[in-house]
CSV table of C-alpha atoms and ligand atoms in Angstrom, one decimal:
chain,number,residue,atom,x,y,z
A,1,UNK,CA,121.8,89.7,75.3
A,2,UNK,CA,122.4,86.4,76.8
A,3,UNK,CA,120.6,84.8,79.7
A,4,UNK,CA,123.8,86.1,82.1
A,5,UNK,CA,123.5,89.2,81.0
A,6,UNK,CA,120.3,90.0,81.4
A,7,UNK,CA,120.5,88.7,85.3
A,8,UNK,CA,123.3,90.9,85.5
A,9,UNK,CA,121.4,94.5,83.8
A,10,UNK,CA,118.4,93.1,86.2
A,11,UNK,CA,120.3,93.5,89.5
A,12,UNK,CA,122.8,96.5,88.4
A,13,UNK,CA,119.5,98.4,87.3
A,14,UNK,CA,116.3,97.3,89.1
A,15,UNK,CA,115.8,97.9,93.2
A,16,UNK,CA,116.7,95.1,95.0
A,17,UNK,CA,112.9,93.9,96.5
A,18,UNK,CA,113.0,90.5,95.3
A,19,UNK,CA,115.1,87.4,96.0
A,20,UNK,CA,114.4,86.5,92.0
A,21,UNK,CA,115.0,83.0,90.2
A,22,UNK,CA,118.0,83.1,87.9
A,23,UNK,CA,115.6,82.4,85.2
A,24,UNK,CA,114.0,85.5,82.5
A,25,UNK,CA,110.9,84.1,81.3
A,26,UNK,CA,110.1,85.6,77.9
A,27,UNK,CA,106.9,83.7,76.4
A,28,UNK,CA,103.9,82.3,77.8
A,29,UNK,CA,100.8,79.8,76.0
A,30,UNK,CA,98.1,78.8,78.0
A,31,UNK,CA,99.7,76.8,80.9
A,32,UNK,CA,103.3,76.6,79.5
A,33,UNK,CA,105.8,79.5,79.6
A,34,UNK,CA,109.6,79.6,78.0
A,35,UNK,CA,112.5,81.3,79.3
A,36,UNK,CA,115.2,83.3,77.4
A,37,UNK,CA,117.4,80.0,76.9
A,38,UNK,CA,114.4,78.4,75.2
A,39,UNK,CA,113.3,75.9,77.8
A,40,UNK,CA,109.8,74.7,78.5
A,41,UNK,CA,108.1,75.0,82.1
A,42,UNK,CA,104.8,74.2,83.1
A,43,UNK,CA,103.4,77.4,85.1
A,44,UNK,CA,101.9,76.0,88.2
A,45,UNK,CA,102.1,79.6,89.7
A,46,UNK,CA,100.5,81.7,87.0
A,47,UNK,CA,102.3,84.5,87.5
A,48,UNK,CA,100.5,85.1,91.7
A,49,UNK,CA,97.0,83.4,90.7
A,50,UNK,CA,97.1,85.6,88.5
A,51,UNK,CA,96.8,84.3,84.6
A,52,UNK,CA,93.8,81.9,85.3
A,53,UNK,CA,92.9,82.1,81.9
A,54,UNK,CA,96.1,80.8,81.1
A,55,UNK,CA,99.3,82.8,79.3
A,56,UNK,CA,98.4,84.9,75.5
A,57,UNK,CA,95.0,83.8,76.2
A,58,UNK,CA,93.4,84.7,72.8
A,59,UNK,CA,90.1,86.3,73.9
A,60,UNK,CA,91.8,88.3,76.5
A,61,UNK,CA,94.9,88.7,74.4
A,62,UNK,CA,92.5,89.9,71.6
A,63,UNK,CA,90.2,91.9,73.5
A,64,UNK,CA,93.3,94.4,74.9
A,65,UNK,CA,94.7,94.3,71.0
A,66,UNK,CA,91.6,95.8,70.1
A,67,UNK,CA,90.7,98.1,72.5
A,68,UNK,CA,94.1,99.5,72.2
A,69,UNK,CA,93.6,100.4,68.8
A,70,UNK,CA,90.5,101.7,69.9
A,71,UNK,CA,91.1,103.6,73.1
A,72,UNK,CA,93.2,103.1,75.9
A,73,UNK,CA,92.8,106.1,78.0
A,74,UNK,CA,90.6,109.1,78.9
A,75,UNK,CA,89.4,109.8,82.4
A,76,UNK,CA,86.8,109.2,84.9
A,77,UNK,CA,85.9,112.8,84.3
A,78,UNK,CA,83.8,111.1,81.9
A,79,UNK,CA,81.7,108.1,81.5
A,80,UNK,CA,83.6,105.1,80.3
A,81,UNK,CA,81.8,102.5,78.0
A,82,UNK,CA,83.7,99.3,78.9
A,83,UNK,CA,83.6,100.3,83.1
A,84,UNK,CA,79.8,100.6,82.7
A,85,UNK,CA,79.5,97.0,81.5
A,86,UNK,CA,82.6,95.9,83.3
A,87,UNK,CA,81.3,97.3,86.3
A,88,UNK,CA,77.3,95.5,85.0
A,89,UNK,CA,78.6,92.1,84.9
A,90,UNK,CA,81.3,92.1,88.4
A,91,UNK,CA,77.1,93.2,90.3
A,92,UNK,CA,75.2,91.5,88.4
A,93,UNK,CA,77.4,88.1,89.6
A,94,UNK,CA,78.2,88.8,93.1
A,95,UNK,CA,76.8,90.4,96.5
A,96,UNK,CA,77.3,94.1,95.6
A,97,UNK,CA,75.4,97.1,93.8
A,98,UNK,CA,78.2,98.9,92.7
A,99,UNK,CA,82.0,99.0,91.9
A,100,UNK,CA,85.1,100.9,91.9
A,101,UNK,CA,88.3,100.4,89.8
A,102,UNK,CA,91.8,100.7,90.5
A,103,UNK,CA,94.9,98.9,89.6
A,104,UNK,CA,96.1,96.5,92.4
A,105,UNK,CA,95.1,94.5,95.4
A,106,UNK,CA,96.5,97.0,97.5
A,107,UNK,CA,95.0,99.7,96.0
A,108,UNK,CA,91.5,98.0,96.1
A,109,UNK,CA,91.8,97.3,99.8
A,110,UNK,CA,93.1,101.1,100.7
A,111,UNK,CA,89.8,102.0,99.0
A,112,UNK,CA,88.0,99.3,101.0
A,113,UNK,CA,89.4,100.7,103.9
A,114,UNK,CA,88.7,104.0,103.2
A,115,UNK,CA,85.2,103.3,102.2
A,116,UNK,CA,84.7,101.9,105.3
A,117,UNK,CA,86.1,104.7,107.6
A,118,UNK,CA,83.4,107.4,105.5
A,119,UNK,CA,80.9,105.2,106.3
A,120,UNK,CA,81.6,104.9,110.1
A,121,UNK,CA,82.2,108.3,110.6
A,122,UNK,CA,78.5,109.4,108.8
A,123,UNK,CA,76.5,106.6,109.7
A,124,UNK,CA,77.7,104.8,113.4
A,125,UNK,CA,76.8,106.7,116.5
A,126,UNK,CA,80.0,106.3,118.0
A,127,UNK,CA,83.4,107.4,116.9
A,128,UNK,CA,84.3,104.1,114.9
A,129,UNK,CA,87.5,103.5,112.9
A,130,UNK,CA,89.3,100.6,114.1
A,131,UNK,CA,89.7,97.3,111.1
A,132,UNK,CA,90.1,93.9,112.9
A,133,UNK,CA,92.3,92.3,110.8
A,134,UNK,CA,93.4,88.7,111.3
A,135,UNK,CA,97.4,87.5,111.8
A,136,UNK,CA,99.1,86.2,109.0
A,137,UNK,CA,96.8,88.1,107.0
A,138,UNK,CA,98.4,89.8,103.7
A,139,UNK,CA,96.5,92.6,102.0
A,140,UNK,CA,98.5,94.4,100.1
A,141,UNK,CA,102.1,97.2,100.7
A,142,UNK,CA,101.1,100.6,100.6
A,143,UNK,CA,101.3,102.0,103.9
A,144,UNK,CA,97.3,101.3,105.5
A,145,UNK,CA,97.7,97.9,104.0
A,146,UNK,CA,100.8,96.6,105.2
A,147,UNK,CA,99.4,98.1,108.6
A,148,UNK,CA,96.4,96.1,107.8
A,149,UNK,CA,98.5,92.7,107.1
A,150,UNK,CA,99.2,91.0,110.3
A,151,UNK,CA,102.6,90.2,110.3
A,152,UNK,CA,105.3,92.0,111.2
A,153,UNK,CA,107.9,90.9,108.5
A,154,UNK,CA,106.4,93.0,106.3
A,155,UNK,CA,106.0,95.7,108.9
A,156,UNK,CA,109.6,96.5,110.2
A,157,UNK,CA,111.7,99.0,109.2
A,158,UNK,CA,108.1,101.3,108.1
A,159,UNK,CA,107.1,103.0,111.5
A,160,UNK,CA,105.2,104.6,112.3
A,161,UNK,CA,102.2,103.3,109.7
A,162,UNK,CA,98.8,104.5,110.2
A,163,UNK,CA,96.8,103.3,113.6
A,164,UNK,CA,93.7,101.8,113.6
A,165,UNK,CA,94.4,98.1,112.9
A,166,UNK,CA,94.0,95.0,115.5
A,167,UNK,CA,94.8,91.4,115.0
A,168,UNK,CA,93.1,88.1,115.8
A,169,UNK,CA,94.0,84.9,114.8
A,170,UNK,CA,92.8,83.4,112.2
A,171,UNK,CA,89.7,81.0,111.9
A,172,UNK,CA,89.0,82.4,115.7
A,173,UNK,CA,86.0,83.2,116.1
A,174,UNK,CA,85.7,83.9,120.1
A,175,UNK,CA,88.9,85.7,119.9
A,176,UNK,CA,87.6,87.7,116.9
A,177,UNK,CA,84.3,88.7,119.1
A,178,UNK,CA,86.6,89.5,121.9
A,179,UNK,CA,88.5,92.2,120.0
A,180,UNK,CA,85.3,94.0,118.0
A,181,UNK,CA,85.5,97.1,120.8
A,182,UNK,CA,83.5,100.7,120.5
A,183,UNK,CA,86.0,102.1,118.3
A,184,UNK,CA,85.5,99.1,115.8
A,185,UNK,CA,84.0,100.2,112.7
A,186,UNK,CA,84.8,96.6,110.5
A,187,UNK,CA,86.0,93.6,110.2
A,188,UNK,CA,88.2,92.6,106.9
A,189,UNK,CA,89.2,88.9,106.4
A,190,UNK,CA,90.3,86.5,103.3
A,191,UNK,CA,88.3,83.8,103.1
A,192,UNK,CA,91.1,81.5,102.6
A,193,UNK,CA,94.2,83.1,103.4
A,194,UNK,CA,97.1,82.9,100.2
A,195,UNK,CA,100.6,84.5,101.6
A,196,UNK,CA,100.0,83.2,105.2
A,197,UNK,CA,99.8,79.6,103.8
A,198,UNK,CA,96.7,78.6,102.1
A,199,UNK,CA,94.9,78.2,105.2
A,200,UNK,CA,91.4,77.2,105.1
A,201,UNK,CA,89.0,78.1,107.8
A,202,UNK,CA,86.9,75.8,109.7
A,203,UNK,CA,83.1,75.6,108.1
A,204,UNK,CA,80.8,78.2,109.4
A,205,UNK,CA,83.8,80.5,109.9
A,206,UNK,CA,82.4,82.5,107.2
A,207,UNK,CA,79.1,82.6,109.0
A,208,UNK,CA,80.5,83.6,112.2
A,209,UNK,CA,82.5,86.2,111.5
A,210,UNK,CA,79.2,88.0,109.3
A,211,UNK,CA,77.0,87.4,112.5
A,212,UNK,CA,79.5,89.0,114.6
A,213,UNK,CA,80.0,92.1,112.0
A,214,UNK,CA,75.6,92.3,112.2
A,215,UNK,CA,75.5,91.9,115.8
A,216,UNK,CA,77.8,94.2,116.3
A,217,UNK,CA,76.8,96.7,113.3
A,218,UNK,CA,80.0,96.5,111.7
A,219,UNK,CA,81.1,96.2,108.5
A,220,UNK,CA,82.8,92.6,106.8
A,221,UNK,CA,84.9,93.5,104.0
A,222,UNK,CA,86.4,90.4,102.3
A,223,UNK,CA,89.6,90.6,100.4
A,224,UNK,CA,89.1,88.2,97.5
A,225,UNK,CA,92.5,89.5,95.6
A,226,UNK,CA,93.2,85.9,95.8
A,227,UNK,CA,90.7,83.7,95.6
A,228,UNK,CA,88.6,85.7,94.0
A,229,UNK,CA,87.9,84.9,90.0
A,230,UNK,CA,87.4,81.3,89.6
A,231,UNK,CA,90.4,80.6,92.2
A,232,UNK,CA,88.3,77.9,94.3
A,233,UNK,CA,85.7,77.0,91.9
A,234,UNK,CA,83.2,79.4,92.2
A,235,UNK,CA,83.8,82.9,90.7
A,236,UNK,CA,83.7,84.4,94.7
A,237,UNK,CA,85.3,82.2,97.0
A,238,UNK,CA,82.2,83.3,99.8
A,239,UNK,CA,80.0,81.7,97.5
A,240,UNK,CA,80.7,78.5,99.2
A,241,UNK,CA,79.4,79.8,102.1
A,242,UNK,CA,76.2,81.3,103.4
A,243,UNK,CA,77.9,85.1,104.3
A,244,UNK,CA,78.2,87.7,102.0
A,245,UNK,CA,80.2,90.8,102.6
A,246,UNK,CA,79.5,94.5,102.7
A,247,UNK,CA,82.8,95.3,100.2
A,248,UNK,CA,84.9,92.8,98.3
A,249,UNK,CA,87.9,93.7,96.9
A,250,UNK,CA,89.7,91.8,94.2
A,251,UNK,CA,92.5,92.3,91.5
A,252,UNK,CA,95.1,89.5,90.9
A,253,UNK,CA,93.8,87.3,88.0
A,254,UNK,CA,90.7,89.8,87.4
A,255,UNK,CA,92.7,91.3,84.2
A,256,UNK,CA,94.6,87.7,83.5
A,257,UNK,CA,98.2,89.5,83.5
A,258,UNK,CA,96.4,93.3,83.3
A,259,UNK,CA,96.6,95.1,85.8
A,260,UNK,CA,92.9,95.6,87.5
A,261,UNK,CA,91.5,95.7,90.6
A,262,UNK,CA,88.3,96.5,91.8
A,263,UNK,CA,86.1,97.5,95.3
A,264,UNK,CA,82.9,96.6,95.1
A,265,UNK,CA,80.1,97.4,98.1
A,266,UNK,CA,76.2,97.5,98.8
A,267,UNK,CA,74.4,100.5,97.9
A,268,UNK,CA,74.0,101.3,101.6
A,269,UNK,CA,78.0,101.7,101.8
A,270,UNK,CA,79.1,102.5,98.9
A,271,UNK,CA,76.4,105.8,99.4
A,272,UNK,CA,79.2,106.8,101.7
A,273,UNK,CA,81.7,107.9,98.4
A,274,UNK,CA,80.7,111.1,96.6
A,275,UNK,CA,82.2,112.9,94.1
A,276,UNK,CA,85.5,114.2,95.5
A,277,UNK,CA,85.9,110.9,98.4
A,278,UNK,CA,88.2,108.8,96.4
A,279,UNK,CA,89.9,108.8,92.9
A,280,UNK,CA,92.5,107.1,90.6
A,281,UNK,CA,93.8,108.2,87.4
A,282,UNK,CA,94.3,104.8,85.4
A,283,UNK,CA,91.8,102.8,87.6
A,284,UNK,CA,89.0,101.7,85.3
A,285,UNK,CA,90.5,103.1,82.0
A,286,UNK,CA,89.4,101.2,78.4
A,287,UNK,CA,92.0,99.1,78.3
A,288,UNK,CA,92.0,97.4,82.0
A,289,UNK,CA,88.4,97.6,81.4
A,290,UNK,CA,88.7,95.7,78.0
A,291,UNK,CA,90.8,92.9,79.9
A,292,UNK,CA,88.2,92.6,82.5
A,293,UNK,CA,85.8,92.0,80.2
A,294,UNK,CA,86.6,89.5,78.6
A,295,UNK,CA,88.3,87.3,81.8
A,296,UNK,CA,84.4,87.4,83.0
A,297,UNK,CA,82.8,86.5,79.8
A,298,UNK,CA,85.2,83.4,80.0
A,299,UNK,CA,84.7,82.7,83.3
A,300,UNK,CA,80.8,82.7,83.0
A,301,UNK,CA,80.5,81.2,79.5
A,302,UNK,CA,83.5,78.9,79.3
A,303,UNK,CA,83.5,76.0,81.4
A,304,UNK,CA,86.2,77.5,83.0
A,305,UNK,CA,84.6,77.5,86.7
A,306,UNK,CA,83.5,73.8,86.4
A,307,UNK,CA,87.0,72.6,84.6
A,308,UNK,CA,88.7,74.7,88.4
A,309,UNK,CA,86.4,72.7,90.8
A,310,UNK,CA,87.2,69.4,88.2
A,311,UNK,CA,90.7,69.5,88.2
A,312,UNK,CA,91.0,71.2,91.6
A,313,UNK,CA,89.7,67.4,93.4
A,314,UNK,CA,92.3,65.7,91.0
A,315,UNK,CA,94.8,67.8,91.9
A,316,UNK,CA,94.3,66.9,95.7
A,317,UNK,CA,93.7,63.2,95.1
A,318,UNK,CA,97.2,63.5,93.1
A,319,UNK,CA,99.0,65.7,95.9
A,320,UNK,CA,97.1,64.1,98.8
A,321,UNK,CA,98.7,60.3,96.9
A,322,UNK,CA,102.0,62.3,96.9
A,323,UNK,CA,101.5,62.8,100.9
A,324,UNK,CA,101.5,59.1,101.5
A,325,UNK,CA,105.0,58.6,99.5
A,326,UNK,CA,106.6,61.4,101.3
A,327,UNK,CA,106.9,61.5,105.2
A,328,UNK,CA,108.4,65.6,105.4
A,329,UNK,CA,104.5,66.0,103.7
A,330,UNK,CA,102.7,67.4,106.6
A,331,UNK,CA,99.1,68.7,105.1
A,332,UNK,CA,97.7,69.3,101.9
A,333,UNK,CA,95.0,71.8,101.8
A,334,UNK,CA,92.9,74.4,99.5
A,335,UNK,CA,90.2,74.7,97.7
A,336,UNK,CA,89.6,74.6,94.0
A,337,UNK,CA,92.6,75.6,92.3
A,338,UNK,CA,94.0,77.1,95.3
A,339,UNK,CA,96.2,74.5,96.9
A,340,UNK,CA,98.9,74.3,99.6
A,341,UNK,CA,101.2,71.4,100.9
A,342,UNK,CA,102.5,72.4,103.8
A,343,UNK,CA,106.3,70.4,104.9
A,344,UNK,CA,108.1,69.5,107.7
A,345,UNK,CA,111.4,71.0,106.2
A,346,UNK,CA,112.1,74.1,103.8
A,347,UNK,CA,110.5,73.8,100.6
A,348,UNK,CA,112.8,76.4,98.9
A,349,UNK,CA,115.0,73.9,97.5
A,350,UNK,CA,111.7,71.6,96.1
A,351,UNK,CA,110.7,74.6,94.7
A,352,UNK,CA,114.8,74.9,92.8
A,353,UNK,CA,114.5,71.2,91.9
A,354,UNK,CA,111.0,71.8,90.0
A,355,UNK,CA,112.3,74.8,88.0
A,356,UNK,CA,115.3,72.5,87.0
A,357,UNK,CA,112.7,69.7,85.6
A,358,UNK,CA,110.7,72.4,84.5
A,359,UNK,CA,107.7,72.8,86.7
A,360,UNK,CA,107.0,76.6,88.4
A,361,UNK,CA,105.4,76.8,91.9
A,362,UNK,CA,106.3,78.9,94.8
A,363,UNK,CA,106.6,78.6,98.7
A,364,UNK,CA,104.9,81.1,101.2
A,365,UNK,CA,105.8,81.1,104.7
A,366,UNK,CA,109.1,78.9,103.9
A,367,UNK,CA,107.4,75.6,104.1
A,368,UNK,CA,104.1,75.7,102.4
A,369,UNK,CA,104.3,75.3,98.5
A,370,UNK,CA,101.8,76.8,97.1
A,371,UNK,CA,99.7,75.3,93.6
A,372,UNK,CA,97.3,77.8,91.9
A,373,UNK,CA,97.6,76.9,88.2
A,374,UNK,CA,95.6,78.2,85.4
A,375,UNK,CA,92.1,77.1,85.8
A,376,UNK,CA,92.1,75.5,82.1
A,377,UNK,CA,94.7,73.3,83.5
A,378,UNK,CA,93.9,69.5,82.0
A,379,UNK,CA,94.7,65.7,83.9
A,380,UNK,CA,97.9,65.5,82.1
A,381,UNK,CA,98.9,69.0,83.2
A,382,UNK,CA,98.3,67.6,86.6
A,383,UNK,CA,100.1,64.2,86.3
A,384,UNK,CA,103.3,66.3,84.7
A,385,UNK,CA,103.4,68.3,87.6
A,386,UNK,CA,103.4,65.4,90.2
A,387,UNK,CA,105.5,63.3,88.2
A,388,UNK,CA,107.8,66.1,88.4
A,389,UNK,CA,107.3,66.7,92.0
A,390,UNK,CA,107.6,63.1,93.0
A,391,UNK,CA,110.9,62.8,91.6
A,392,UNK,CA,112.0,66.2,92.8
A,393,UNK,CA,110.9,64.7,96.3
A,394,UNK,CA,112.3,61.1,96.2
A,395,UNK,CA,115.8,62.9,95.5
A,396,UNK,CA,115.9,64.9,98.2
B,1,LIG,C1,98.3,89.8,96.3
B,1,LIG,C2,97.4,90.2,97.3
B,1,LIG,C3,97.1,91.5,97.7
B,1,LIG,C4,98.0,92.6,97.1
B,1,LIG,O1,97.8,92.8,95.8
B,1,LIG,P1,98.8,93.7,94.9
B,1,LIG,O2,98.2,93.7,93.5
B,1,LIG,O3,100.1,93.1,95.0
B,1,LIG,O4,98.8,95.1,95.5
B,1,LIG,C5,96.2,91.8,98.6
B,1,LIG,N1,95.5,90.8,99.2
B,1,LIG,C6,95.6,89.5,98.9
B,1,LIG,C7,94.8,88.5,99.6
B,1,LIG,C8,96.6,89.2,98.0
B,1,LIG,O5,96.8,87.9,97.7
């Protein structure tokens, strides 16, 4: 089929949810995908933060090949080998005691969020449900978690969703203290938020909102679906800071293009799920398992966390040059490899002009493009991409 074609089958066949790119990309290799035409783009999107291990990565790649062969699915009836160490390496690397698989952001965070609940309900003296959630928050589209997302866009059109969500601003921590009332049973935050536009909280946000949660005897759940994974340098994103949560949820670039996520909590919460609570049919199977695996082996043994914090200050230096040249350049920000510029005008049409050069990227929030590149990204990844965006820019 040609190119037209294809586009044509996509929309006569497939729901319309997407405003997609007239593009069909067919092949990826580390940071460089192609599309059905033949033609080369640097992925400076990674499929969502998703591929941080870069596209066909080989161990991954080979890992899945394997255990496919081997065994892909069976059910959490029984014990799973690769969950076990899966599950041994996500604790023995983080805050938490023990884990639970699934197979999406959104599905890690309705866990959270039910994991939470059962814990309020058996161990707070008061009747305590209520999630603070902060605005232009995004954790996920099932039901509790679009209810969960502060902002209404993705909202509308779904009444009524379930109750028991509030919303603070963001990096607030007085307004945040404010809303924590009786019925409160946690807080869940990102700790830098992705789809509300790479914002990055003040230091000792972190700090405040965990002193809150213990002051109050609530629970913090963080959702790292984003920056979790290597996204800003350390494996955790909190890790930069002196808080650590009570459940973390990730997913995104835990499988590298696999579909995984996971909820993982203390031993005190997590005591709150018994057999029975909470379940999933594919979540932790062999396979996902398998690409799990090996995307933490790489991360911990690779140099792929050092190369992320590396090339995310070049990077910045780069965009932050970029800033000077360009007045519409309001604010770069991020962390890592987790970087936002946010503009004075649209950036849709910066993001068009890339595509056509052969650069990917994406804009949240309609003015904020958003960089989160593979995290094996080199300089001369880096210097493409600005070269490209430059002239994108000074053709405006
Ligand atoms: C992408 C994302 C989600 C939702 O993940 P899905 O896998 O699309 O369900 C939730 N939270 C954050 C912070 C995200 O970036």
């Amino acid at each position: 089929m040609t190119t037209e074609e294809l586009i044509s089958n996509s929309n006569r066949y497939i729901m319309n949810t997407y405003s997609r790119l007239p593009v069909v990309l067919v092949r990826g290799e580390g940071v460089h995908v192609w599309d059905s035409d033949g033609k080369e783009y640097l992925d400076f999107l990674a499929g969502i933060a998703v591929c941080g291990l870069g596209h066909a990565n080989p161990s991954v790649s080979g890992a899945i090949c394997k255990q496919a062969e081997t065994l892909m699915h069976v059910s959490n009836i029984y014990h799973i080998e690769p969950q076990i160490r899966l599950a041994a390496l996500l604790v023995e690397n983080s805050f938490a005691d023990k884990a639970f698989f699934c197979n999406s952001g959104a599905e890690a965070n309705e866990a959270a969020i039910k994991l939470a609940r059962k814990y309020a309900h058996e161990n707070m003296d008061e009747e305590r449900y209520r999630i603070v959630t902060m605005k232009d928050s995004f954790h996920g589209r099932t039901l509790a978690t679009v209810a969960a997302t502060g902002q209404e866009k993705f909202q509308k059109g779904f009444d009524p969703l379930p109750t028991g969500f509030g919303y603070v601003p963001f990096d607030d921590l007085a307004s945040l203290e404010r809303a924590v009332a009786e019925d409160t049973c946690a807080v869940m935050v990102e700790v830098i938020q992705g789809e509300g536009g790479i914002k990055v909280p003040a230091d000792g946000y972190l700090e405040g909102v965990r002193k809150i949660c213990d002051d109050r005897r609530i629970l913090l759940i963080l959702d790292e679906v984003q920056t979790g994974m290597g996204r800003t340098g350390d494996l955790f994103a909190y890790e930069a800071s002196g808080a650590k949560p009570d459940i973390m949820t990730l997913a995104k670039a835990l499988g590298n293009g696999f579909p995984v996520g996971a909820m993982l909590a203390t031993d005190k919460v997590a005591a709150s799920f018994t057999p029975g609570s909470h379940a999933t049919t594919f979540g932790g199977n062999p396979l996902a398992m398998a690409a799990g695996i090996s995307v933490m082996d790489e991360l911990l043994h690779g140099g792929v966390l050092d190369n992320s914090r590396k090339m995310g200050v070049y990077f910045r230096e780069k965009l932050d040059e970029l800033k000077a040249n360009h007045a519409f350049i309001k604010e770069v920000r991020g962390r890592g490899l987790m970087l936002g510029m946010e503009l004075s005008i649209g950036g849709a049409d910066i993001v068009n002009g890339c595509m056509n050069k052969g650069l990917l990227m994406n804009c949240t929030c309609d003015n904020v493009l958003r960089f989160v590149p593979p995290l094996i990204i080199t300089k001369e990844d880096i210097d493409r991409a600005v070269d490209i965006l430059d002239e994108v820019m000074r053709n405006l």
